[in-house]
Amino acid sequence: MENLIKLAREGRLEQGLGLTFGQTHRPNQAQRVSYDIEELTKNYRVGSKADGSPYRFQILTYGCQMNEHDTEVMAGLLTAMGYEAASSEADADFILFNTCAVRENAEDKVFGEIGRLRPLKNRNPELLFGLCGCMAQEAGVQKMVREKFPWVDLVFGTHNIHRLPALLHAAKASTETVMEVWDKAPETVEDWPKLRKDSIRAWVNIQYGCNKFCTYCIVPYTRGVERSRLPEDIVAEVEQLVAEGFREITLLGQNVNDYGVDLGTVNFAQLLRRVNEIPGIDRIRFTTSNPWNFTDELIEAIAESEHVAEHIHLPVQSGNNEILRRMNRSHTREYYLKLVDKIRAKIPNVSLTTDIIVGFPGETEAHFQDTLALVREVEFDNAFTFIYSPRENTPAANFPDSATEAEKKDRLRRLNEVQYEISLRHNQALQGKIVEVLVEGESRTNRDVLSGRTRGNRLVLFPGDLSLRGQHVQVEITEPQTFLLKGRLVQANEVVS
Ligand code: SAH
Ligand code: SF4
Ligand code: F3S
């Protein structure tokens, strides 16, 4: 496995692990397809049910923004087939689990839900269950569905989403599970129909897949080789979104700073500048940036592009070089700290967030202390912290490990304690300050309270009228907390110029 990874990284491996690899695989126009929604759905339209009501779907989405965005594509396909969105699972004729495979507990949750919802089939004999997304790419999961969850009607993967109408049609007629999972993406799809969930914020894929093969991570196996979309296609999609009134665009990829490496004609810094120049564009975000290949040119592009928000999610994973090496992360602690210094020097007020794994196989207390020290030194604004979860067929799943579950849980607790104190302190520094917020809508728990985000991606809650949705407002921070800021709307006449 180590050898395969090495060959892949050097671009000398064309075919292996069921995948092709970026450096030798150069997508071109011929490998891009535009699916005609009419063509994809015309033979599979559904009418209404016997009682005259429409067929309804519910998609349950797990995992990252890639999955959230795929859900929008699949909702678009189902709508074109004649389905309508259900208000709950109980109301649905098709329940689709769009799954994440990154950690075992994400997988357990899905199987738990599939079991919990099974009785709905007794009430609605037409109800179909589907499973797609990253879990569907795993041979172990396919086997599990066959053996333990045979009432799941349909399984398809991340590379054949466009087959949903045909496969759902087949599943309706079949008494057995219809399973179609492709092990790689034959082409990059353009012009997907999408039913976007939000009308203020939109996700735009710029790159699919990942070539990094961090030893703990399943994503390169579930999402395939890195493929960049053409800059003109991305710009056209963003222009369209701006014309439709979207205010915030998030450019999506597993390693956005490697955008364009496979195209050879454009890089991420250049793409950001191009998107920044789109007339009418408001806010631009991007995620995720691997620390590797975060060039000075990219730092400058972020600093100089007025619409690009000052937030960088920069997963460090560990503060110890030996662990980083075994993780096959390409950065060292020193490289990372220097990168943070460069970013902070060029982008004042930048908000930095990160991902950290504790309990990686072989991690000792001393290794973990290096992570804690790095967290204290960098002072991230926020961190997503995880206990290492062994993933089938990834190299680290076979690495020797000695720490106990209790020790790992305790490391996570101590790490969170340090980070929460820093997050709170950073937020408290905003007490009494006025921040600019893009209003996203009502808060989840209180309809009289609006929620929005600062350019640095801080969540702000304040009383206000929903008519402000989609607008930039000034909010005075009155009650900073660890994970959010509470405040009050500052009226235009209060702002001293
Ligand atoms: N492409 C992104 C990360 C995508 S996965 C990047 O490299 O920056 C999101 C996060 O999940 C990772 O950053 C990592 O912290 C965590 N993760 C991935 N695999 C994991 C595993 N096997 N166990 C625990 N956490 C994991
Ligand atoms: Fe996974 Fe990110 Fe590493 Fe790719 S770069 S293998 S997605 S952690
Ligand atoms: Fe999960 Fe797949 Fe995203 S494994 S994190 S849904 S790419």
Coordinates of C-alpha atoms and ligand atoms in Angstrom, one line a residue:
M1 CA 0.0 0.0 0.0
E2 CA 2.8 2.4 1.0
N3 CA 4.3 1.8 -2.4
L4 CA 1.1 2.4 -4.3
I5 CA 0.7 5.7 -2.5
K6 CA 4.3 6.7 -3.3
L7 CA 3.8 5.8 -7.0
A8 CA 0.5 7.7 -7.1
R9 CA 2.0 10.8 -5.5
E10 CA 4.8 10.8 -8.0
G11 CA 2.3 10.4 -10.8
R12 CA 3.8 7.1 -12.0
L13 CA 0.8 5.0 -11.2
E14 CA -1.9 5.2 -13.8
Q15 CA -4.2 2.5 -12.7
G16 CA -4.5 1.0 -9.2
L17 CA -6.9 0.7 -6.4
G18 CA -9.6 1.0 -9.0
L19 CA -8.7 4.6 -9.6
T20 CA -6.6 6.6 -12.0
F21 CA -4.5 9.4 -10.6
G22 CA -4.3 13.1 -11.3
Q23 CA -0.8 13.6 -12.5
T24 CA -1.1 11.2 -15.4
H25 CA -4.8 11.7 -16.0
R26 CA -5.5 15.0 -17.7
P27 CA -9.2 15.6 -18.2
N28 CA -10.0 17.5 -21.4
Q29 CA -13.1 18.8 -23.1
A30 CA -13.9 15.4 -24.5
Q31 CA -14.2 13.9 -21.0
R32 CA -16.7 16.5 -19.8
V33 CA -20.3 15.9 -20.4
S34 CA -23.4 18.1 -20.0
Y35 CA -26.4 16.0 -19.0
D36 CA -29.7 17.0 -20.5
I37 CA -32.1 16.8 -17.6
E38 CA -34.9 16.1 -20.1
E39 CA -32.9 13.1 -21.5
L40 CA -32.1 11.8 -18.1
T41 CA -35.6 11.8 -16.8
K42 CA -37.9 11.5 -19.8
N43 CA -38.5 7.7 -19.5
Y44 CA -38.8 7.8 -15.8
R45 CA -41.4 10.4 -14.9
V46 CA -43.9 9.5 -12.1
G47 CA -47.5 10.6 -12.2
S48 CA -49.6 10.9 -9.1
K49 CA -50.4 8.2 -6.6
A50 CA -53.8 6.4 -6.6
D51 CA -55.2 9.0 -4.2
G52 CA -54.2 11.8 -6.6
S53 CA -51.3 13.0 -4.3
P54 CA -47.8 13.5 -5.7
Y55 CA -44.9 11.1 -5.0
R56 CA -42.7 12.6 -2.4
F57 CA -39.0 12.3 -1.5
Q58 CA -36.8 12.9 1.5
I59 CA -33.0 13.0 1.4
L60 CA -31.1 12.6 4.6
T61 CA -27.7 14.1 4.2
Y62 CA -24.6 13.2 6.3
G63 CA -21.0 14.4 6.0
C64 CA -19.4 17.4 4.3
Q65 CA -20.5 20.2 2.0
M66 CA -19.8 18.0 -1.1
N67 CA -22.6 15.7 0.1
E68 CA -24.9 18.7 0.9
H69 CA -24.3 19.9 -2.6
D70 CA -24.8 16.4 -4.2
T71 CA -28.1 16.3 -2.4
E72 CA -29.1 19.5 -4.2
V73 CA -28.3 17.8 -7.5
M74 CA -30.3 14.7 -6.6
A75 CA -33.3 16.8 -5.4
G76 CA -33.1 18.5 -8.8
L77 CA -33.2 15.1 -10.6
L78 CA -36.1 13.9 -8.5
T79 CA -38.1 17.1 -9.0
A80 CA -37.6 16.7 -12.8
M81 CA -39.0 13.2 -12.4
G82 CA -42.2 14.6 -10.9
Y83 CA -41.4 14.0 -7.2
E84 CA -42.1 16.7 -4.6
A85 CA -40.2 17.3 -1.4
A86 CA -41.7 15.5 1.6
S87 CA -42.2 17.4 4.9
S88 CA -40.9 14.4 6.9
E89 CA -39.8 10.8 6.5
A90 CA -43.3 9.6 7.4
D91 CA -44.7 11.5 4.4
A92 CA -42.1 10.2 1.9
D93 CA -42.4 7.6 -0.9
F94 CA -38.6 7.6 -1.4
I95 CA -36.1 8.0 1.5
L96 CA -32.6 8.5 0.3
F97 CA -29.6 8.3 2.7
N98 CA -26.7 10.4 1.2
T99 CA -24.0 9.0 3.4
C100 CA -20.5 9.9 4.8
A101 CA -17.8 7.3 5.3
V102 CA -15.2 9.4 7.0
R103 CA -15.6 8.0 10.5
E104 CA -17.2 4.8 11.8
N105 CA -19.8 6.7 13.9
A106 CA -21.1 8.4 10.8
E107 CA -21.7 5.0 9.3
D108 CA -23.3 3.6 12.5
K109 CA -25.7 6.5 12.6
V110 CA -26.9 5.7 9.0
F111 CA -27.5 2.0 9.7
G112 CA -29.3 3.0 12.9
E113 CA -31.6 5.3 11.0
I114 CA -32.3 2.8 8.2
G115 CA -33.4 0.3 10.9
R116 CA -35.4 2.9 12.8
L117 CA -37.3 3.9 9.7
R118 CA -38.0 0.5 8.3
P119 CA -41.5 0.2 9.9
L120 CA -42.6 3.1 7.7
K121 CA -42.7 0.5 4.9
N122 CA -45.6 -1.2 6.7
R123 CA -47.7 2.0 6.5
N124 CA -46.7 2.8 2.9
P125 CA -46.1 -0.2 0.7
E126 CA -44.8 2.0 -2.1
L127 CA -42.0 3.4 0.1
L128 CA -38.5 2.8 -1.2
F129 CA -35.2 3.2 0.6
G130 CA -32.0 4.3 -1.2
L131 CA -28.4 4.6 0.0
C132 CA -25.9 6.7 -1.9
G133 CA -22.8 8.8 -1.2
C134 CA -19.4 7.8 0.2
M135 CA -20.5 4.7 2.2
A136 CA -22.0 3.2 -1.0
Q137 CA -18.5 3.1 -2.5
E138 CA -17.3 0.7 0.2
A139 CA -17.4 -3.0 -0.6
G140 CA -18.0 -3.8 3.1
V141 CA -21.1 -1.6 3.1
Q142 CA -22.4 -3.1 -0.1
K143 CA -22.1 -6.6 1.6
M144 CA -23.7 -5.3 4.8
V145 CA -26.7 -4.0 2.9
R146 CA -27.0 -7.3 1.0
E147 CA -26.8 -9.4 4.2
K148 CA -28.3 -7.3 6.9
F149 CA -30.5 -4.6 5.2
P150 CA -32.0 -6.3 2.2
W151 CA -35.1 -4.1 2.5
V152 CA -32.9 -1.2 1.1
D153 CA -34.2 -1.0 -2.4
L154 CA -31.5 1.0 -4.1
V155 CA -27.7 1.6 -3.7
F156 CA -25.7 3.8 -6.0
G157 CA -22.3 5.6 -5.6
T158 CA -20.7 9.0 -5.9
H159 CA -19.8 8.6 -9.6
N160 CA -23.2 7.7 -11.0
I161 CA -25.5 10.2 -9.4
H162 CA -26.9 10.9 -12.9
R163 CA -28.2 7.3 -13.0
L164 CA -30.7 8.0 -10.2
P165 CA -33.8 8.3 -12.4
A166 CA -33.1 5.1 -14.2
L167 CA -32.1 3.2 -11.1
L168 CA -35.1 4.4 -9.0
H169 CA -37.3 3.3 -11.8
A170 CA -35.6 -0.2 -11.8
A171 CA -35.9 -0.4 -8.0
K172 CA -39.6 0.1 -8.2
A173 CA -40.0 -2.9 -10.3
S174 CA -37.5 -5.1 -8.5
T175 CA -38.0 -7.2 -5.4
E176 CA -34.2 -7.3 -4.8
T177 CA -31.8 -4.4 -4.0
V178 CA -30.8 -2.6 -7.2
M179 CA -27.1 -1.9 -6.7
E180 CA -25.0 0.0 -9.1
V181 CA -21.7 1.6 -7.9
W182 CA -19.0 2.7 -10.3
D183 CA -15.5 2.6 -9.0
K184 CA -14.4 5.7 -10.9
A185 CA -15.7 8.8 -12.6
P186 CA -15.6 8.5 -16.4
E187 CA -16.1 12.2 -16.9
T188 CA -16.7 15.5 -15.2
V189 CA -20.3 16.5 -15.3
E190 CA -21.4 20.0 -16.2
D191 CA -24.8 21.7 -16.0
W192 CA -26.3 19.6 -13.4
P193 CA -29.9 20.5 -12.6
K194 CA -29.9 21.6 -8.9
L195 CA -32.5 22.3 -6.4
R196 CA -30.6 24.6 -4.1
K197 CA -31.7 24.5 -0.5
D198 CA -30.9 28.1 0.3
S199 CA -31.4 31.3 -1.7
I200 CA -28.6 33.4 -0.1
R201 CA -25.7 30.9 0.0
A202 CA -24.7 28.6 -2.8
W203 CA -22.0 25.9 -3.1
V204 CA -20.1 25.6 -6.3
N205 CA -17.9 22.6 -7.0
I206 CA -14.5 23.5 -8.4
Q207 CA -12.8 20.2 -8.0
Y208 CA -13.9 16.6 -7.3
G209 CA -11.9 13.8 -5.6
C210 CA -8.6 13.8 -3.8
N211 CA -5.1 12.5 -4.6
K212 CA -3.5 13.1 -1.2
F213 CA -3.9 9.6 0.4
C214 CA -3.5 10.7 4.0
T215 CA -3.2 7.3 5.6
Y216 CA -6.2 7.6 7.8
C217 CA -8.6 8.9 5.2
I218 CA -11.2 7.1 3.0
V219 CA -12.1 10.1 0.8
P220 CA -9.6 9.3 -2.1
Y221 CA -11.3 5.9 -2.3
T222 CA -14.9 7.1 -2.2
R223 CA -14.5 10.2 -4.4
G224 CA -11.8 9.1 -6.8
V225 CA -9.0 11.0 -8.5
E226 CA -8.7 14.9 -8.3
R227 CA -10.6 16.4 -11.2
S228 CA -10.9 20.2 -11.7
R229 CA -13.7 21.8 -13.5
L230 CA -12.8 24.3 -16.2
P231 CA -12.6 27.9 -15.0
E232 CA -15.0 29.1 -17.6
D233 CA -17.6 26.6 -16.4
I234 CA -17.1 27.7 -12.8
V235 CA -17.3 31.4 -13.7
A236 CA -20.5 30.8 -15.7
E237 CA -22.2 29.0 -12.8
V238 CA -21.2 31.8 -10.4
E239 CA -22.4 34.5 -12.8
Q240 CA -25.8 32.7 -13.0
L241 CA -26.0 32.4 -9.2
V242 CA -25.2 36.1 -8.9
A243 CA -27.9 36.9 -11.4
E244 CA -30.4 34.8 -9.4
G245 CA -29.6 36.9 -6.3
F246 CA -27.3 34.6 -4.3
R247 CA -25.0 36.6 -2.0
E248 CA -22.4 34.1 -0.8
I249 CA -20.6 31.6 -3.0
T250 CA -18.5 28.8 -1.4
L251 CA -16.1 27.2 -3.8
L252 CA -15.8 23.5 -2.9
G253 CA -13.0 20.9 -3.2
Q254 CA -11.1 18.6 -0.9
N255 CA -7.9 20.5 -1.7
V256 CA -8.9 23.7 -3.3
N257 CA -5.3 25.0 -3.5
D258 CA -4.5 22.1 -5.8
Y259 CA -7.3 23.4 -8.1
G260 CA -6.1 23.3 -11.8
V261 CA -3.0 21.1 -11.2
D262 CA -4.6 18.5 -13.5
L263 CA -5.6 21.2 -16.1
G264 CA -2.2 22.7 -16.3
T265 CA -3.5 26.1 -17.4
V266 CA -4.9 27.8 -14.3
N267 CA -4.3 27.7 -10.5
F268 CA -6.5 28.4 -7.5
A269 CA -5.1 31.9 -7.0
Q270 CA -6.0 32.8 -10.6
L271 CA -9.5 31.3 -10.2
L272 CA -10.2 33.3 -7.0
R273 CA -9.2 36.5 -8.8
R274 CA -11.5 35.7 -11.7
V275 CA -14.4 34.9 -9.5
N276 CA -13.7 38.1 -7.5
E277 CA -14.1 40.1 -10.7
I278 CA -17.6 38.8 -11.5
P279 CA -19.9 41.9 -11.6
G280 CA -22.3 41.9 -8.7
I281 CA -20.5 39.2 -6.7
D282 CA -20.8 39.7 -2.9
R283 CA -19.0 37.2 -0.7
I284 CA -16.7 34.4 -1.7
R285 CA -15.7 31.5 0.5
F286 CA -13.7 28.4 -0.2
T287 CA -13.1 25.1 1.5
T288 CA -11.0 23.1 2.2
S289 CA -7.4 24.2 1.9
N290 CA -4.7 21.6 2.6
P291 CA -1.8 23.4 4.1
W292 CA 0.4 21.9 1.4
N293 CA 0.8 24.0 -1.7
F294 CA -0.6 27.1 0.0
T295 CA 1.5 29.4 -2.1
D296 CA 2.4 33.0 -1.5
E297 CA 0.5 33.8 -4.7
L298 CA -2.6 32.3 -3.1
I299 CA -2.2 34.3 0.1
E300 CA -1.8 37.5 -2.0
A301 CA -4.9 36.6 -4.1
I302 CA -7.0 36.2 -0.9
A303 CA -5.6 39.4 0.6
E304 CA -6.2 41.5 -2.5
S305 CA -9.6 40.1 -3.6
E306 CA -12.1 42.3 -1.8
H307 CA -15.0 39.8 -2.0
V308 CA -13.0 36.9 -0.7
A309 CA -13.9 36.5 3.0
E310 CA -11.0 36.5 5.6
H311 CA -11.5 32.9 6.7
I312 CA -9.2 30.0 6.0
H313 CA -10.0 26.5 7.1
L314 CA -6.5 24.9 7.3
P315 CA -6.6 21.4 8.8
V316 CA -3.4 20.6 10.7
Q317 CA -4.4 17.2 12.0
S318 CA -1.5 16.9 14.5
G319 CA 1.2 19.1 16.0
N320 CA 3.8 16.3 15.9
N321 CA 6.1 15.7 12.9
E322 CA 6.4 11.9 13.4
I323 CA 2.6 11.6 13.5
L324 CA 2.2 13.9 10.5
R325 CA 4.7 11.8 8.6
R326 CA 2.8 8.6 9.4
M327 CA -0.4 10.3 8.4
N328 CA 1.2 11.1 5.1
R329 CA 0.4 14.7 5.5
S330 CA 2.8 16.6 3.4
H331 CA 3.4 19.4 5.9
T332 CA 5.6 19.6 9.1
R333 CA 4.8 21.5 12.2
E334 CA 7.4 24.1 11.3
Y335 CA 6.0 24.5 7.8
Y336 CA 2.5 25.0 9.2
L337 CA 3.5 27.6 11.8
K338 CA 5.4 29.5 9.2
L339 CA 2.4 29.4 6.8
V340 CA 0.2 30.7 9.6
D341 CA 2.6 33.6 10.2
K342 CA 2.7 34.5 6.5
I343 CA -1.1 34.3 6.3
R344 CA -1.6 36.5 9.3
A345 CA 1.0 39.1 8.1
K346 CA -0.7 39.5 4.8
I347 CA -4.4 39.1 5.8
P348 CA -5.1 41.1 9.0
N349 CA -8.2 39.9 10.9
V350 CA -8.0 36.5 9.2
S351 CA -10.1 33.9 11.0
L352 CA -8.3 30.5 11.1
T353 CA -10.0 27.2 11.8
T354 CA -8.7 23.7 11.6
D355 CA -9.3 19.9 11.9
I356 CA -7.4 17.8 14.4
I357 CA -7.3 14.0 14.9
V358 CA -6.4 12.6 18.3
G359 CA -5.5 9.0 19.0
F360 CA -3.9 8.3 15.6
P361 CA -2.3 4.8 15.8
G362 CA 1.0 5.1 17.8
E363 CA 0.2 8.6 19.2
T364 CA 1.8 8.9 22.6
E365 CA 1.0 11.5 25.3
A366 CA 4.2 13.3 24.2
H367 CA 3.0 13.5 20.6
F368 CA -0.4 14.7 21.9
Q369 CA 1.3 17.4 24.0
D370 CA 2.9 18.7 20.7
T371 CA -0.7 19.1 19.3
L372 CA -1.8 20.9 22.4
A373 CA 1.2 23.2 22.3
L374 CA 0.5 24.0 18.6
V375 CA -3.1 24.8 19.3
R376 CA -2.0 27.2 22.1
E377 CA 0.6 28.8 19.9
V378 CA -1.6 29.3 16.8
E379 CA -4.8 30.2 18.7
F380 CA -7.3 28.9 16.1
D381 CA -10.7 30.6 16.1
N382 CA -12.4 27.2 16.0
A383 CA -11.3 23.6 15.6
F384 CA -13.2 20.4 14.5
T385 CA -11.7 17.7 16.7
F386 CA -12.0 14.0 16.1
I387 CA -10.9 10.7 17.7
Y388 CA -9.2 8.6 15.0
S389 CA -11.5 6.1 13.4
P390 CA -10.0 3.1 11.5
R391 CA -11.3 3.0 8.0
E392 CA -11.4 -0.2 6.0
N393 CA -8.6 -0.6 3.4
T394 CA -6.8 2.6 4.4
P395 CA -3.1 2.1 5.5
A396 CA -3.4 3.4 9.0
A397 CA -6.1 0.8 9.8
N398 CA -3.2 -1.7 10.0
F399 CA -0.8 0.5 12.0
P400 CA 0.0 -0.7 15.5
D401 CA -1.8 1.1 18.3
S402 CA -1.4 1.1 22.1
A403 CA -3.5 3.9 23.5
T404 CA -6.8 2.9 25.1
E405 CA -10.2 4.3 24.1
A406 CA -10.3 6.0 27.5
E407 CA -7.0 7.7 26.9
K408 CA -8.2 8.9 23.4
K409 CA -11.4 10.3 24.8
D410 CA -9.4 12.0 27.5
R411 CA -7.1 13.6 24.9
L412 CA -10.1 14.8 23.0
R413 CA -11.6 16.3 26.1
R414 CA -8.4 18.1 27.0
L415 CA -7.9 19.4 23.5
N416 CA -11.5 20.7 23.4
E417 CA -11.0 22.4 26.7
V418 CA -8.0 24.3 25.5
Q419 CA -9.7 25.2 22.2
Y420 CA -13.0 26.3 23.8
E421 CA -11.1 28.7 26.1
I422 CA -9.3 30.2 23.1
S423 CA -12.6 30.5 21.0
L424 CA -14.3 32.2 23.9
R425 CA -11.4 34.6 24.5
H426 CA -11.4 35.5 20.8
N427 CA -15.1 36.1 20.8
Q428 CA -15.0 38.1 24.1
A429 CA -12.5 40.5 22.4
L430 CA -15.4 41.5 20.2
Q431 CA -17.6 42.6 23.1
G432 CA -19.0 46.0 22.3
K433 CA -17.6 46.0 18.8
I434 CA -19.7 46.5 15.7
V435 CA -19.4 43.7 13.1
E436 CA -20.7 43.4 9.6
V437 CA -23.1 40.4 9.2
L438 CA -24.7 38.9 6.1
V439 CA -28.2 37.9 7.3
E440 CA -29.0 34.3 6.5
G441 CA -32.4 33.9 8.0
E442 CA -34.2 33.1 11.3
S443 CA -32.2 31.4 14.0
R444 CA -32.9 27.7 14.3
T445 CA -34.5 28.0 17.8
N446 CA -36.2 31.4 17.9
R447 CA -38.1 32.9 15.0
D448 CA -37.7 36.5 16.4
V449 CA -33.9 36.1 16.2
L450 CA -32.0 36.4 13.0
S451 CA -28.8 34.6 12.3
G452 CA -25.9 35.5 10.0
R453 CA -22.2 35.4 9.7
T454 CA -19.3 37.8 9.7
R455 CA -16.7 37.7 7.0
G456 CA -14.6 35.6 9.4
N457 CA -17.4 33.0 9.5
R458 CA -18.5 33.8 13.1
L459 CA -22.1 33.0 13.8
V460 CA -24.1 36.0 15.0
L461 CA -27.6 36.0 16.5
F462 CA -29.6 39.2 17.0
P463 CA -33.3 40.2 17.2
G464 CA -34.5 41.6 13.8
D465 CA -37.0 41.3 11.0
L466 CA -36.8 38.6 8.4
S467 CA -37.0 41.3 5.7
L468 CA -33.3 41.8 6.3
R469 CA -32.5 38.3 4.9
G470 CA -29.8 38.6 2.3
Q471 CA -28.6 42.0 3.5
H472 CA -25.5 43.2 5.1
V473 CA -26.2 44.7 8.5
Q474 CA -24.1 46.2 11.4
V475 CA -24.5 44.4 14.7
E476 CA -23.1 45.4 18.0
I477 CA -21.8 42.4 20.0
T478 CA -23.4 42.3 23.4
E479 CA -23.0 38.7 24.5
P480 CA -20.0 36.8 23.1
Q481 CA -20.1 33.0 23.8
T482 CA -17.8 30.1 22.8
F483 CA -19.5 29.1 19.6
L484 CA -21.5 32.2 18.7
L485 CA -21.9 36.0 19.2
K486 CA -25.2 37.5 20.4
G487 CA -25.8 41.2 19.6
R488 CA -28.2 43.9 18.6
L489 CA -28.8 45.5 15.3
V490 CA -27.2 48.9 14.9
Q491 CA -29.5 51.3 13.0
A492 CA -28.0 53.3 10.1
N493 CA -28.3 56.6 12.1
E494 CA -26.3 55.1 14.9
V495 CA -23.2 54.4 12.8
V496 CA -20.7 57.2 13.3
S497 CA -18.8 57.7 10.1
Ligands
SAH1 N1 -9.7 17.4 2.5 C1 -9.8 17.9 3.8 C2 -10.4 17.0 4.9 C3 -11.6 16.3 4.6 S1 -12.2 15.1 5.7 C4 -8.3 18.2 4.2 O1 -7.4 17.4 4.0 O2 -8.1 19.2 4.8 C5 -12.5 16.2 7.1 C6 -11.7 15.8 8.4 O3 -12.1 14.6 8.9 C7 -10.2 15.7 8.2 O4 -9.6 16.9 8.1 C8 -9.8 14.9 9.4 O5 -9.5 15.7 10.5 C9 -11.1 14.1 9.7 N2 -10.9 12.7 9.4 C10 -10.7 12.1 8.2 N3 -10.5 10.8 8.3 C11 -10.6 10.5 9.6 C12 -10.6 9.3 10.3 N4 -10.3 8.1 9.8 N5 -10.7 9.3 11.7 C13 -11.0 10.5 12.3 N6 -11.1 11.7 11.6 C14 -10.9 11.7 10.3
SF4_2 FE1 -8.6 13.0 3.1 FE2 -8.2 15.6 3.0 FE3 -6.1 13.9 3.2 FE4 -7.6 14.0 0.9 S1 -6.3 15.6 1.8 S2 -6.8 12.2 1.9 S3 -9.6 14.4 1.8 S4 -7.7 14.3 4.7
F3S3 FE1 -17.8 12.2 4.2 FE2 -17.5 11.7 1.7 FE3 -17.5 14.1 2.5 S1 -16.6 10.5 3.3 S2 -16.6 14.0 4.6 S3 -19.2 12.8 2.7 S4 -16.3 13.3 0.8

